[in-house]
């Protein structure tokens, strides 16, 4: 990497961290440390909410997903604005009225201590796992592409985040997230512009979009109802609403963001700001992936995007085979480019017959390309049976490091590190808050001084940071990182949301009924997930959110009826 | 932790630009519907 890129990347990251630490140097009480004095304006809350959700995985994985699978992933976010409105109307006023530190605190007043503790533990388990992936994901990809050693890269992300989160608490998280989000949006916007500028001179932007459409990449909305299809309008609007209600309404890493608002109105505006901007932002990120796809139609892509896998073939018996496949792939690319130019000509002349025949030839060549790519994956696996051959997460970063001008590479790397740090910081902050407020102070050490809880909050931030780092250092790469995080979330969110829905809307139900319902509901969700994994049934993971939530609500009602009858008999 | 579920909310400000929160909620939802419609037209146009 060029020296200028190092200066831009480290300069951007360290300036943001230094600013965050300096701005929060006066944090001296546990309230200030965990709730940030409740003085943040709506735009800081909104950007902080967006930065918490958008991890590095979002910026590495999403363009790759669009490259491979088109834009249908946008539908995953369709339920988000609905969830934001719901939370602003029904949930925020309750949290504000109760002046809670954590979402789970509310459950004790409404039900009992065991239900609060169970919800807090479910959160700690799933968020603790996700925090590891949030650090690991960018580290493994950056180390593979840039030949950086994995462990120091992981430690760099983790240690910097732990440092400023411990120093300034929740306020440092929000202050740095605002700057990080500005860097992220600017970087992605510049990447999109560069991609358009890098199109061949005889190919216009409109041609590029037309080509992507003909390749089936612009499939943003699909109204077909199919339970086994991961991304449709219906899975996004139904499963997605439940996922986002749970994530934004009950996941402390998000609740803590908007509880630090200056007033109820500011927090509401922060949520709605996210509701308005999130879907267009995801569209932009996916569209960057589409532009990368078009770019690689006119510039030879590597036959396999994970450079670390390819490096391991060098000097082995497979090297010559790899080189042959690579040459074959380049020749197919040339043929494909010629067909694309034919398609563009046909589109310009409205010549449907020529367009169709060029498209058919293109598809035939694409199939041959896919066979070559599969063969390369085959020799990678033969040489290293433990290798992960899924390479979509490496597509965007390959473009960044290979084709962006000096300086911008550093900026885009700063985007990815910023995203990793912003979401990890929220996670560590929330994990520490929940541990201190819902477990330590509530059940183990209830009458200590403010200073003691402040020190323990810092201690638990370091502890959770250490656990996340440990998990990151020993974790294996999932096939697709963004899906891995969402799948882990979907296993727990539905049940947590169900507990809160019962709390908010089913006023007659008591603690015992919802506690048993939540345990059974979680077991059923896990069984469904395992059955799907072993292909006994087929159900997309987003539906687990809805199933978990509905199960807890129905079972709570049933157990409540049962316990009422028992009470009547007694 | 003390809770005060029956306390009234602190004086709440209305939203900027819009006359009431309900109008702002409606704006967010209608805008979302328009965005989905535009995405649908985009999908159809390039299918």
XYZ file of C-alpha atoms in Angstrom:
617
model
C 0.000 0.000 0.000
C 1.274 3.483 -0.862
C 2.516 5.794 1.917
C -0.162 8.370 1.075
C -2.866 5.708 1.603
C -1.408 4.867 5.009
C -1.410 8.565 5.930
C -5.028 9.060 4.783
C -6.256 5.883 6.496
C -4.460 6.239 9.820
C -4.885 10.035 9.830
C -8.667 9.726 9.363
C -9.093 6.985 11.948
C -6.854 8.421 14.636
C -8.232 11.956 14.221
C -11.753 10.646 14.819
C -10.653 8.639 17.856
C -8.648 11.554 19.315
C -11.612 13.894 18.777
C -13.958 11.425 20.490
C -11.674 10.986 23.494
C -11.082 14.758 23.810
C -14.808 15.585 23.551
C -15.681 13.116 26.305
C -12.812 13.801 28.702
C -15.228 15.126 31.350
C -17.279 11.920 31.697
C -17.105 11.229 35.429
C -20.413 9.625 36.493
C -22.036 6.313 35.602
C -25.103 8.118 34.198
C -22.874 10.208 31.958
C -20.827 7.145 30.984
C -23.804 4.928 30.120
C -26.390 7.468 28.951
C -24.156 10.359 27.841
C -25.963 12.996 29.952
C -28.956 12.622 27.624
C -28.024 15.689 25.621
C -27.644 14.476 22.022
C -29.536 16.135 19.146
C -31.571 14.106 16.647
C -29.049 14.149 13.803
C -26.326 12.727 16.045
C -28.753 10.055 17.251
C -29.835 9.273 13.680
C -26.260 8.972 12.398
C -25.305 6.972 15.476
C -28.186 4.518 14.902
C -27.154 4.118 11.256
C -23.467 3.715 12.138
C -24.291 1.076 14.745
C -26.225 -1.018 12.251
C -23.840 -0.508 9.324
C -20.789 -2.550 10.195
C -17.762 -3.129 7.981
C -19.542 -6.252 6.807
C -22.196 -4.006 5.251
C -19.615 -2.263 3.092
C -17.585 -5.345 2.192
C -20.313 -7.917 1.795
C -23.234 -5.956 0.348
C -21.549 -4.820 -2.905
C -20.315 -8.408 -3.347
C -23.848 -9.660 -2.806
C -25.124 -7.292 -5.522
C -22.273 -8.415 -7.828
C -23.282 -12.041 -7.398
C -27.006 -11.952 -6.759
C -28.311 -8.561 -7.923
C -30.140 -5.982 -5.853
C -32.854 -8.106 -4.262
C -31.115 -7.855 -0.880
C -32.558 -4.300 -0.665
C -35.887 -5.922 0.271
C -34.352 -7.088 3.529
C -34.648 -3.465 4.733
C -38.237 -2.837 3.579
C -39.652 -3.419 7.054
C -37.298 -0.903 8.663
C -39.243 2.368 8.180
C -42.426 0.685 9.445
C -40.556 -0.538 12.515
C -39.139 2.969 13.127
C -42.616 4.504 13.125
C -43.958 1.774 15.399
C -41.135 2.297 17.892
C -41.489 6.080 17.807
C -45.228 5.803 18.541
C -45.406 2.979 21.084
C -42.045 2.077 22.580
C -40.006 5.259 22.960
C -42.566 6.985 25.204
C -42.480 4.011 27.590
C -38.692 3.998 27.861
C -38.674 7.763 28.397
C -41.416 7.618 30.986
C -39.554 4.950 32.963
C -36.155 6.679 32.601
C -34.474 3.338 32.043
C -30.800 2.690 31.288
C -31.539 -0.532 29.402
C -34.515 -2.016 27.588
C -34.514 -5.022 29.908
C -34.962 -2.894 33.016
C -38.522 -2.263 31.881
C -39.275 -5.995 31.968
C -38.733 -6.255 35.710
C -41.355 -3.620 36.472
C -43.755 -5.224 34.006
C -43.062 -8.911 34.804
C -40.360 -9.966 37.246
C -36.621 -10.211 37.796
C -36.174 -13.606 36.112
C -37.772 -12.419 32.856
C -35.565 -9.304 32.851
C -32.478 -11.410 33.534
C -33.363 -13.949 30.825
C -33.891 -11.230 28.189
C -30.599 -9.599 29.213
C -28.751 -12.922 28.953
C -30.293 -13.708 25.532
C -29.055 -10.292 24.394
C -25.572 -10.818 25.844
C -25.208 -14.215 24.124
C -26.272 -13.115 20.661
C -24.601 -9.707 20.754
C -21.403 -11.120 22.228
C -21.203 -13.580 19.290
C -22.034 -10.870 16.751
C -19.389 -8.510 18.198
C -16.730 -11.131 17.452
C -17.870 -11.387 13.827
C -18.035 -7.584 13.550
C -14.307 -7.396 14.325
C -13.267 -10.588 12.559
C -15.058 -9.965 9.261
C -13.105 -6.924 8.068
C -9.868 -8.229 9.588
C -9.901 -11.501 7.623
C -10.810 -9.777 4.364
C -8.313 -6.915 4.687
C -5.543 -9.273 5.737
C -6.230 -11.556 2.767
C -6.294 -8.783 0.192
C -3.541 -6.547 1.557
C -1.321 -9.327 2.849
C -1.558 -7.931 6.350
C -1.128 -10.489 9.135
C -4.573 -11.441 10.479
C -3.916 -11.280 14.219
C -2.427 -7.734 14.312
C -5.238 -6.480 12.012
C -7.872 -7.961 14.335
C -6.053 -6.576 17.380
C -5.743 -3.112 15.794
C -9.518 -2.835 15.268
C -10.336 -4.322 18.670
C -7.802 -2.411 20.770
C -8.593 1.013 19.244
C -12.337 0.470 19.778
C -11.881 -0.772 23.335
C -9.630 2.229 24.080
C -12.058 4.984 23.136
C -15.171 3.141 24.330
C -13.587 2.623 27.749
C -12.350 6.217 27.880
C -15.545 8.054 26.962
C -18.409 5.554 27.282
C -21.583 5.986 25.275
C -20.889 9.633 24.442
C -17.541 8.749 22.850
C -19.387 6.103 20.822
C -21.972 8.605 19.529
C -19.493 11.433 18.890
C -17.102 9.213 16.919
C -19.976 7.563 15.045
C -21.099 10.910 13.661
C -17.654 11.514 12.140
C -17.322 7.888 11.047
C -20.682 7.983 9.274
C -19.673 11.126 7.385
C -16.445 9.398 6.253
C -18.412 6.268 5.285
C -21.040 8.063 3.194
C -18.443 10.293 1.520
C -16.220 7.300 0.719
C -19.026 5.222 -0.793
C -20.292 8.151 -2.829
C -16.792 8.772 -4.219
C -16.447 5.059 -5.015
C -19.706 5.210 -7.017
C -18.503 8.268 -8.954
C -15.108 6.691 -9.718
C -16.850 3.544 -10.967
C -18.962 5.581 -13.368
C -15.884 7.538 -14.535
C -14.007 4.293 -15.129
C -16.553 2.966 -17.630
C -15.113 2.687 -21.166
C -15.514 5.933 -23.141
C -17.980 4.329 -25.563
C -20.192 3.023 -22.731
C -22.526 5.516 -21.068
C -23.976 5.264 -17.574
C -27.338 4.435 -19.125
C -25.716 1.616 -21.148
C -24.126 0.289 -17.958
C -27.462 0.193 -16.139
C -29.088 -1.412 -19.180
C -26.416 -4.126 -19.273
C -26.874 -4.831 -15.555
C -30.635 -5.084 -16.121
C -30.199 -7.555 -18.962
C -27.988 -9.662 -16.674
C -30.873 -9.808 -14.160
C -28.982 -7.755 -11.582
C -31.568 -4.992 -11.067
C -34.172 -7.213 -9.432
C -34.912 -4.869 -6.522
C -38.522 -5.888 -5.860
C -40.047 -9.363 -6.041
C -43.717 -9.644 -5.044
C -43.857 -13.464 -5.298
C -44.772 -15.057 -1.971
C -42.290 -17.870 -1.371
C -41.336 -18.894 2.160
C -38.083 -20.481 1.031
C -36.942 -17.382 -0.893
C -34.763 -15.282 1.424
C -35.429 -11.888 -0.079
C -38.880 -10.982 -1.330
C -41.145 -8.010 -0.644
C -43.097 -10.207 1.790
C -40.144 -11.567 3.757
C -38.847 -8.003 4.051
C -42.150 -6.445 5.043
C -43.295 -9.201 7.423
C -40.181 -10.978 8.694
C -38.152 -7.779 8.324
C -40.550 -5.663 10.391
C -40.276 -8.135 13.255
C -36.488 -8.331 12.950
C -36.132 -4.539 13.024
C -38.695 -4.073 15.780
C -36.648 -6.443 17.840
C -33.260 -5.060 16.818
C -34.103 -1.384 17.279
C -36.623 -1.793 20.077
C -34.992 -4.369 22.312
C -31.307 -4.660 21.361
C -29.422 -2.541 23.846
C -26.775 -1.557 21.275
C -29.534 0.420 19.507
C -31.716 1.349 22.495
C -28.698 2.987 24.133
C -28.202 5.169 21.047
C -31.596 6.811 21.212
C -31.910 6.835 25.005
C -29.042 9.328 25.006
C -31.244 11.859 23.186
C -31.910 15.341 24.564
C -35.661 14.670 24.684
C -38.321 12.265 23.501
C -38.804 14.439 20.408
C -35.073 14.322 19.516
C -34.977 10.542 19.941
C -38.097 10.133 17.800
C -36.598 12.277 15.063
C -33.386 10.239 15.244
C -35.337 7.015 14.652
C -37.393 8.509 11.813
C -34.218 9.951 10.234
C -32.951 6.362 10.102
C -36.321 5.212 8.721
C -36.078 7.677 5.836
C -32.399 7.267 4.931
C -31.641 3.603 5.544
C -33.361 2.047 2.503
C -31.904 4.584 0.009
C -28.470 4.115 1.626
C -28.642 0.341 1.179
C -29.798 0.895 -2.396
C -26.696 3.055 -2.976
C -24.366 0.416 -1.505
C -25.978 -2.328 -3.602
C -25.794 -0.097 -6.659
C -22.063 0.346 -6.054
C -21.906 -3.473 -6.270
C -23.797 -3.353 -9.580
C -21.346 -0.758 -10.915
C -18.469 -3.013 -9.835
C -20.193 -5.833 -11.752
C -20.434 -3.674 -14.894
C -16.835 -2.481 -14.401
C -15.602 -6.068 -14.382
C -17.466 -6.761 -17.633
C -14.953 -4.421 -19.326
C -11.908 -5.116 -17.153
C -10.608 -8.598 -16.463
C -11.615 -9.709 -12.960
C -9.473 -12.291 -11.206
C -10.812 -15.825 -11.650
C -10.945 -16.039 -7.847
C -11.292 -12.902 -5.691
C -9.716 -14.191 -2.471
C -6.022 -13.513 -3.164
C -4.934 -15.459 -0.070
C -6.436 -18.671 -1.502
C -4.659 -18.070 -4.807
C -1.315 -17.326 -3.109
C -1.416 -20.715 -1.442
C -1.460 -22.388 -4.877
C 1.815 -20.728 -5.872
C 4.809 -23.053 -5.815
C 2.550 -26.134 -5.638
C 1.594 -28.712 -8.243
C -1.626 -26.743 -8.771
C 0.038 -23.497 -9.883
C 0.177 -24.397 -13.569
C -3.425 -25.593 -13.494
C -4.450 -22.307 -11.884
C -2.583 -20.299 -14.538
C -4.300 -22.272 -17.291
C -7.732 -21.650 -15.775
C -6.865 -17.991 -15.328
C -5.929 -17.641 -19.015
C -9.060 -19.492 -20.063
C -11.135 -17.185 -17.879
C -9.503 -14.090 -19.417
C -10.320 -15.356 -22.928
C -13.946 -15.956 -21.959
C -14.016 -12.437 -20.522
C -12.903 -11.010 -23.841
C -15.635 -12.947 -25.632
C -18.184 -11.777 -23.088
C -17.122 -8.159 -23.477
C -17.673 -8.428 -27.234
C -21.200 -9.774 -26.633
C -21.929 -6.960 -24.188
C -20.924 -4.381 -26.765
C -23.283 -6.117 -29.217
C -26.034 -5.917 -26.603
C -25.408 -2.203 -26.074
C -25.587 -1.605 -29.817
C -28.813 -3.607 -30.019
C -30.330 -1.691 -27.084
C -29.443 1.627 -28.690
C -31.069 0.535 -31.959
C -34.051 -1.147 -30.274
C -33.089 -4.322 -32.140
C -34.736 -6.986 -29.967
C -33.659 -9.934 -32.111
C -29.941 -8.997 -31.994
C -30.254 -8.219 -28.304
C -31.750 -11.624 -27.581
C -29.152 -13.548 -29.542
C -26.260 -11.572 -27.959
C -27.807 -12.179 -24.559
C -28.077 -15.917 -25.238
C -24.428 -16.065 -26.276
C -23.485 -14.028 -23.202
C -25.289 -16.478 -20.941
C -23.557 -19.445 -22.558
C -20.161 -17.809 -21.983
C -21.165 -16.929 -18.383
C -21.920 -20.586 -17.726
C -18.507 -21.537 -19.078
C -16.947 -18.880 -16.839
C -18.789 -20.276 -13.849
C -17.435 -23.743 -14.652
C -13.894 -22.332 -14.754
C -14.454 -20.547 -11.429
C -15.788 -23.788 -9.928
C -12.728 -25.657 -11.218
C -10.468 -23.088 -9.532
C -12.412 -23.507 -6.292
C -11.946 -27.261 -6.756
C -8.141 -27.037 -6.943
C -8.103 -24.594 -4.008
C -9.970 -27.209 -1.978
C -7.735 -30.021 -3.212
C -4.663 -28.082 -2.128
C -6.237 -26.887 1.134
C -9.357 -28.866 2.148
C -10.156 -26.357 4.914
C -10.204 -23.325 2.594
C -13.325 -21.162 2.272
C -13.938 -20.731 -1.435
C -16.887 -18.334 -1.265
C -15.320 -15.084 -2.512
C -18.152 -12.538 -2.882
C -17.004 -10.627 0.214
C -13.691 -9.963 -1.557
C -15.137 -8.440 -4.734
C -15.471 -4.813 -3.615
C -12.194 -4.658 -1.698
C -10.400 -6.156 -4.728
C -11.751 -3.317 -6.857
C -10.765 -0.732 -4.211
C -7.185 -1.916 -3.807
C -6.574 -2.634 -7.493
C -8.289 0.179 -9.358
C -8.772 3.208 -7.105
C -6.184 6.008 -7.298
C -3.614 6.502 -4.536
C -5.137 8.324 -1.561
C -8.651 7.071 -2.248
C -7.565 3.523 -1.375
C -6.657 4.875 2.076
C -9.991 6.687 2.316
C -11.997 3.562 1.410
C -10.003 1.494 3.879
C -10.801 4.158 6.477
C -14.483 3.677 5.532
C -14.248 -0.039 6.267
C -12.320 0.403 9.519
C -14.691 3.206 10.599
C -17.682 0.986 9.998
C -16.067 -1.863 11.949
C -15.215 0.413 14.844
C -18.548 2.241 14.983
C -20.663 -0.873 15.278
C -18.235 -2.677 17.577
C -18.121 0.354 19.904
C -21.922 0.356 20.249
C -21.899 -3.368 20.892
C -19.236 -3.228 23.609
C -20.900 -0.238 25.211
C -24.268 -2.033 25.255
C -22.807 -5.321 26.475
C -21.103 -3.528 29.371
C -24.221 -1.506 30.213
C -26.475 -4.570 30.264
C -23.972 -6.531 32.335
C -23.627 -3.734 34.907
C -27.263 -2.565 35.092
C -29.241 -5.766 34.541
C -26.969 -8.324 36.164
C -24.179 -6.874 38.332
C -25.951 -3.950 40.012
C -29.342 -5.637 40.088
C -28.393 -9.092 41.361
C -24.842 -9.030 42.729
C -23.818 -5.621 44.118
C -26.775 -3.318 44.613
C -25.512 -0.733 47.115
C -22.182 0.483 45.818
C -21.042 4.006 45.008
C -21.456 5.732 41.650
C -17.684 5.610 41.225
C -17.718 1.841 41.764
C -20.310 1.314 39.007
C -18.371 3.630 36.709
C -15.224 1.583 37.258
C -17.154 -1.668 36.778
C -18.674 -0.312 33.544
C -15.147 0.323 32.260
C -14.027 -3.098 33.465
C -16.925 -4.870 31.695
C -16.259 -2.897 28.500
C -12.689 -4.231 28.540
C -13.922 -7.729 29.426
C -16.472 -7.859 26.598
C -13.902 -6.356 24.243
C -11.535 -9.155 25.228
C -14.234 -11.820 24.705
C -15.153 -10.364 21.294
C -11.476 -10.246 20.327
C -10.967 -13.831 21.464
C -13.975 -14.951 19.424
C -12.690 -12.932 16.450
C -9.263 -14.555 16.707
C -10.609 -18.116 16.705
C -13.676 -17.682 14.448
C -13.982 -19.263 11.003
C -15.233 -17.439 7.948
C -18.919 -17.949 7.268
C -20.001 -18.278 3.636
C -21.399 -14.778 3.715
C -20.573 -12.583 6.661
C -23.534 -10.211 6.592
C -25.917 -13.138 6.475
C -24.095 -14.798 9.356
C -24.715 -11.795 11.606
C -28.349 -11.550 10.525
C -28.921 -15.281 11.035
C -27.486 -15.163 14.577
C -29.766 -12.186 15.276
C -32.832 -13.938 13.856
C -32.324 -16.923 16.180
C -32.885 -14.753 19.265
C -34.602 -11.531 18.210
C -38.056 -13.017 17.630
C -38.295 -14.386 21.160
C -36.923 -11.198 22.741
C -39.406 -9.163 20.709
C -42.201 -11.531 21.741
C -41.415 -10.862 25.414
C -41.597 -7.119 24.804
C -44.777 -7.349 22.692
C -46.485 -9.248 25.506
C -45.200 -6.596 27.931
C -46.502 -3.709 25.838
C -49.818 -5.040 24.567
C -51.010 -8.041 26.614
C -51.493 -6.379 29.939
C -53.066 -9.330 31.779
C -50.135 -11.696 31.254
C -47.713 -12.126 34.169
C -44.056 -13.082 34.500
C -44.288 -16.867 34.866
C -46.361 -17.330 31.714
C -44.082 -15.218 29.508
C -40.924 -16.738 31.027
C -41.962 -20.328 30.188
C -43.322 -19.229 26.802
C -39.979 -17.581 25.957
C -37.966 -20.689 26.849
C -40.227 -22.975 24.788
C -40.391 -20.420 21.961
C -36.580 -20.192 21.785
C -36.256 -23.987 21.700
C -38.783 -24.243 18.862
C -36.963 -21.523 16.877
C -33.667 -23.380 17.308
C -35.282 -26.679 16.233
C -36.759 -25.020 13.102
C -33.345 -23.553 12.283
C -31.641 -26.956 12.657
C -34.336 -28.693 10.561
C -33.828 -26.080 7.849
C -30.048 -26.486 8.069
C -30.405 -30.250 7.492
C -32.958 -29.587 4.710
C -35.798 -31.413 6.477
C -37.877 -28.258 5.957
C -37.185 -25.117 3.974
C -37.793 -21.790 5.646
C -35.798 -18.583 5.180
C -34.166 -17.241 8.350
C -36.027 -13.899 8.343
C -39.227 -15.766 9.161
C -37.690 -16.986 12.434
C -38.195 -13.461 13.809
C -41.902 -13.604 13.154
C -42.233 -17.217 14.330
C -40.351 -16.561 17.595
C -42.395 -13.479 18.362
C -45.790 -15.041 17.565
C -44.902 -18.211 19.503
C -44.083 -16.262 22.662
C -47.308 -14.256 22.377
C -49.551 -17.294 21.787
C -47.840 -19.523 24.369
C -47.918 -16.728 26.970
C -51.658 -16.405 26.411
C -52.139 -20.174 26.752
C -50.010 -20.473 29.902
C -51.710 -17.441 31.330
C -55.140 -19.041 30.819
C -53.818 -22.233 32.434
C -52.424 -20.423 35.463
C -55.620 -18.372 35.864
C -57.637 -21.610 35.954
C -55.234 -23.063 38.536
C -55.661 -19.967 40.659
C -59.453 -20.230 40.360
C -59.350 -23.925 41.411
C -57.104 -23.145 44.384
C -34.117 0.919 39.790
C -37.152 3.052 40.419
C -39.808 3.173 37.779
C -42.595 5.697 37.422
C -44.914 4.246 34.821
C -47.788 6.512 35.709
C -45.848 9.773 35.613
C -46.797 12.047 32.739
C -44.171 12.532 30.049
C -41.992 15.595 30.178
C -43.338 18.381 28.042
C -42.975 17.111 24.538
C -42.110 19.276 21.565
C -43.827 18.864 18.223
C -41.810 17.865 15.164
C -40.112 20.431 12.933
C -41.869 21.363 9.641
C -44.931 19.154 10.263
C -47.901 20.196 12.406
C -48.105 16.963 14.352
C -46.209 13.736 14.905
C -48.934 11.817 13.086
C -48.288 13.885 9.964
C -44.586 13.104 10.183
C -45.270 9.371 10.646
C -47.589 9.429 7.624
C -44.886 11.231 5.625
C -42.277 8.566 6.476
C -44.624 5.712 5.532
C -45.901 7.322 2.325
C -42.324 8.179 1.294
C -41.376 4.549 1.898
C -44.290 3.355 -0.241
C -43.202 5.743 -3.016
C -39.604 4.464 -2.785
C -40.803 0.841 -3.088
C -42.975 1.824 -6.068
C -39.966 3.494 -7.714
C -37.867 0.393 -7.048
C -40.607 -1.721 -8.604
C -40.727 0.487 -11.714
C -36.917 0.379 -11.844
C -37.036 -3.439 -11.691
C -39.676 -3.607 -14.418
C -37.900 -1.084 -16.653
C -34.676 -3.109 -16.728
C -36.135 -6.629 -16.505
